[in-house]
Amino acid sequence: MTLATAPGVIARPNRRLFCYGFGGIAILLLAVFAGVVLGETPLPLSRVANVLAHRIGGAALAADPIDAGIIWNYRMPRTLVAAACGAGLALSGLVLQSLVRNALADPYLLGVSAGASTGAVAVTIMGIGGGAIGISAGAFLGAALAFGLVAFLARAAGGGSSQLVLAGIAGSQLFNAMTSFFIAKSANAEQARGIMFWLLGNLSGVRWPDVALAGPTAILGLLICFWHVRAMDAFSFGASSAASLGVPVRRVTAALIGAVTLMTAVMVSLVGAIGFVGLVIPHAMRFLVGARHAALVPASALAGAVFMIAADIASRMMISGQVVPIGVVTALVGAPGFAAILIHRRRLP
Amino acid sequence: MRLVATKLGLRVQGRTIVDDVDLDIPAGETFGLVGPNGSGKSTLLRLLAGLCRRGTGQVQLDGVAISSLSRREVARRLAFVEQQTETSDALTARNVVELGRTPWINALSPFGSENVRIVDQAMQAVGMEGMGACPWSTLSGGERQRLQIARALAQDPQILLLDEPTNHLDIHHQLSLLRLVSRLPMTVVMALHDLNQAMGCDRVGVMSEGRMVACGPPADVLTPDRLGRIFRVRGSTLYDPQDGATLFRFHNLDETH
C-alpha cells in the first residue's frame, strides 16, 4: 500500500463513523434537553437555560433556587438515569436475542428482571445480608439466580426456543410470587405501597447518586457489547457454528451474560422492572440498520436511551398532577410492538 | 496441512457414537467418509473440528494438538461446514460469507479491502457472485449450502471439513462443487452419501456403528463384499466408455425379486 492511497482507504469508513457518532450523541443530548425542559411544572426555556448555564457552564449569574432544584436535582438525574436504563435494557435484550437465538428473549420475559426485583426486595425489607450487601448487589444475585434457573429449566425441558420462553414464564411467576410473599410477610402497609409502585417502574425517587451507579454500568455494558460485536455476529448460526468460526463460546457467553445480569440488576434496583424495552428496541433497530451487531449495538443503546427518556416525559405529563409509572408507559407502547414482532415472525419462512 | 487423529471417541448417555477412530490424512488429500445413517460420520467430523467437549482422543494439525490452540487459532487453520445451518437473522448472502473472516479480524479492526477481496473470491468460487444482496431467508437450500461453503473458504483454511456438502444441491452444482473441492489446494475431509461421489476421493474411510472399519483408495475399499455387509446393498459396477470410470448401480439386499 502506498502512502498516497492509504489515507483515502482508511478515511472513508472513519468519516462515516464520525457522522453517525456525532449524530447519535446530538440526538441523545437533544433528548436529555427535552427531558429537562418538559415536565409537570411548565418552565420557560430561558429559565432552564439559566440553570444549565450556571451549573454546566459555570455562568456567574445565580439561577432561581426553586428552578435549580427542579431542573438540576430532580429532572436532570431522572433523565440521565432513564437514558442509562433504556440503553442498558435494550442492550440486554439484544445480547440475549443474539446468544440464545430467540427473537423473544429479553430480561423481562426470561424472568431476569423478576429475579432482580426479588433480590432487591429481599435486601430492602427483609434485611437479608444484614446491610452488608446493597440493594443492587441483592438484585444482581437475584437476577443471576433467576437466569441460572431459567436456563437450567429450558435445557432440562429440551432446550428448544419455545421451552426457553416457557421456562422464562415459570421463572417470572416464581420470582414474582416470592417478591409478593416477602412483601406480605415483612413489609408494613406504607412500605408495601412504596414497593408496589417501584415494581411497576418508577423514576420519581432518582437523585444524583443513582446517576453515578446507572451511568457507569450502562457504559461498561456498552463497552463489553462493543468488544463482542463480531462474536455476536458469529452466533447467527448458533453456538456450534460460532465455535467453528473461532469464537471462544464459553468465555464470550460468560462475559455477555455477566454484562446482561449486571445491567438488568442495576437498572431494576434503581427504577423497578420495566418491560418491553429490551424486546422492542432491538427489533425496531434491526429494521433500520440490519442484522450486523457493529451497527445494532450503538443503535439499540441510543434508541433505548431516547425511548426511555420519551417514556419518562410521557409518564410525567400524561395525567396532570400525577406521575404514571414508567413501566405502564413502556408497556402501552411495547405490548403492541411485541404483538407486531409475533405477527412479523410468522411471515418468515 | 496434515490432519492426524488418535483414538477419537464420544459416548453420550451410555451410547457409543464414535469408537476409537485413528486417522492420518496427509496435506492436500481429499478424504471421503462414507457409512450408513447413524454410523458416526457427522460426529467424527465434529470431533476432528474440536467441537465436542466431551470427546476423547487427540487431533493434531501439522503435529500441533488442537486442544493446545485457541478457538481462533483453530478457525484460522480449519473450517467446518455442518449439515444443517439455520438462522432467523435478516442476514444477506454476503453477510454470511463475511462471517468467515471472523477469526482474522477483531472488534476494533475495520473490515478492510483485503477482506472484501477474499469474500468476493469465495463467493465466486461457489458461483454466488452477484447474489450478495439477497436476504438469506429468500435463498434455496442449495444456495444456502453453497454460501456456507463460501463462508468456509473465506476462513482461508488449510483444512476443510464438509458434512454432506452435496446435500440440497442440484446435479449441476453437485458436480461443480466436487470439482471445486478436488481442485482446492487444501486437505479436505467430507462425509458423503453417494458412493459414486466417494469414488472421486483420494481415499475413503468406511464408518459402521461408530468405528472406522476400512480405509484406503476407493476401489480397494468399496468392495462388493463390504457393500453387502455395511450398506446392505449389492453393487454391480458399470463401465463408462467416455472416460473409463467405473460406477456403481445398487440393488437392495433385503428385498427379494
mmCIF file of C-alpha atoms in Angstrom, chain A residues 110-119 141-150 168-182:
data_model
loop_
_atom_site.group_PDB
_atom_site.id
_atom_site.type_symbol
_atom_site.label_atom_id
_atom_site.label_comp_id
_atom_site.label_asym_id
_atom_site.label_seq_id
_atom_site.Cartn_x
_atom_site.Cartn_y
_atom_site.Cartn_z
ATOM 1 C CA LEU A 110 -36.915 -14.516 30.742
ATOM 2 C CA GLY A 111 -37.516 -13.723 34.393
ATOM 3 C CA VAL A 112 -34.181 -11.969 34.967
ATOM 4 C CA SER A 113 -35.937 -8.728 35.926
ATOM 5 C CA ALA A 114 -38.272 -10.625 38.251
ATOM 6 C CA GLY A 115 -35.264 -12.247 39.923
ATOM 7 C CA ALA A 116 -33.607 -8.863 40.317
ATOM 8 C CA SER A 117 -36.801 -7.469 41.906
ATOM 9 C CA THR A 118 -36.914 -10.366 44.353
ATOM 10 C CA GLY A 119 -33.285 -9.841 45.282
ATOM 11 C CA LEU A 141 -27.721 -12.134 42.992
ATOM 12 C CA GLY A 142 -31.453 -12.462 42.353
ATOM 13 C CA ALA A 143 -31.002 -11.835 38.629
ATOM 14 C CA ALA A 144 -28.147 -14.335 38.365
ATOM 15 C CA LEU A 145 -30.178 -16.925 40.276
ATOM 16 C CA ALA A 146 -33.224 -16.380 38.043
ATOM 17 C CA PHE A 147 -31.137 -16.587 34.889
ATOM 18 C CA GLY A 148 -29.471 -19.793 36.054
ATOM 19 C CA LEU A 149 -32.802 -21.327 36.995
ATOM 20 C CA VAL A 150 -34.489 -20.406 33.690
ATOM 21 C CA GLY A 168 -38.987 -17.732 31.445
ATOM 22 C CA ILE A 169 -42.698 -17.548 32.260
ATOM 23 C CA ALA A 170 -42.285 -20.154 35.002
ATOM 24 C CA GLY A 171 -39.281 -18.286 36.392
ATOM 25 C CA SER A 172 -41.039 -14.899 36.300
ATOM 26 C CA GLN A 173 -44.074 -16.296 38.085
ATOM 27 C CA LEU A 174 -41.968 -17.977 40.745
ATOM 28 C CA PHE A 175 -39.876 -14.896 41.486
ATOM 29 C CA ASN A 176 -42.864 -12.547 41.390
ATOM 30 C CA ALA A 177 -44.614 -14.843 43.863
ATOM 31 C CA MET A 178 -41.541 -14.769 46.100
ATOM 32 C CA THR A 179 -41.479 -10.969 45.921
ATOM 33 C CA SER A 180 -45.155 -10.798 46.915
ATOM 34 C CA PHE A 181 -44.501 -13.283 49.722
ATOM 35 C CA PHE A 182 -41.627 -11.207 51.106
#
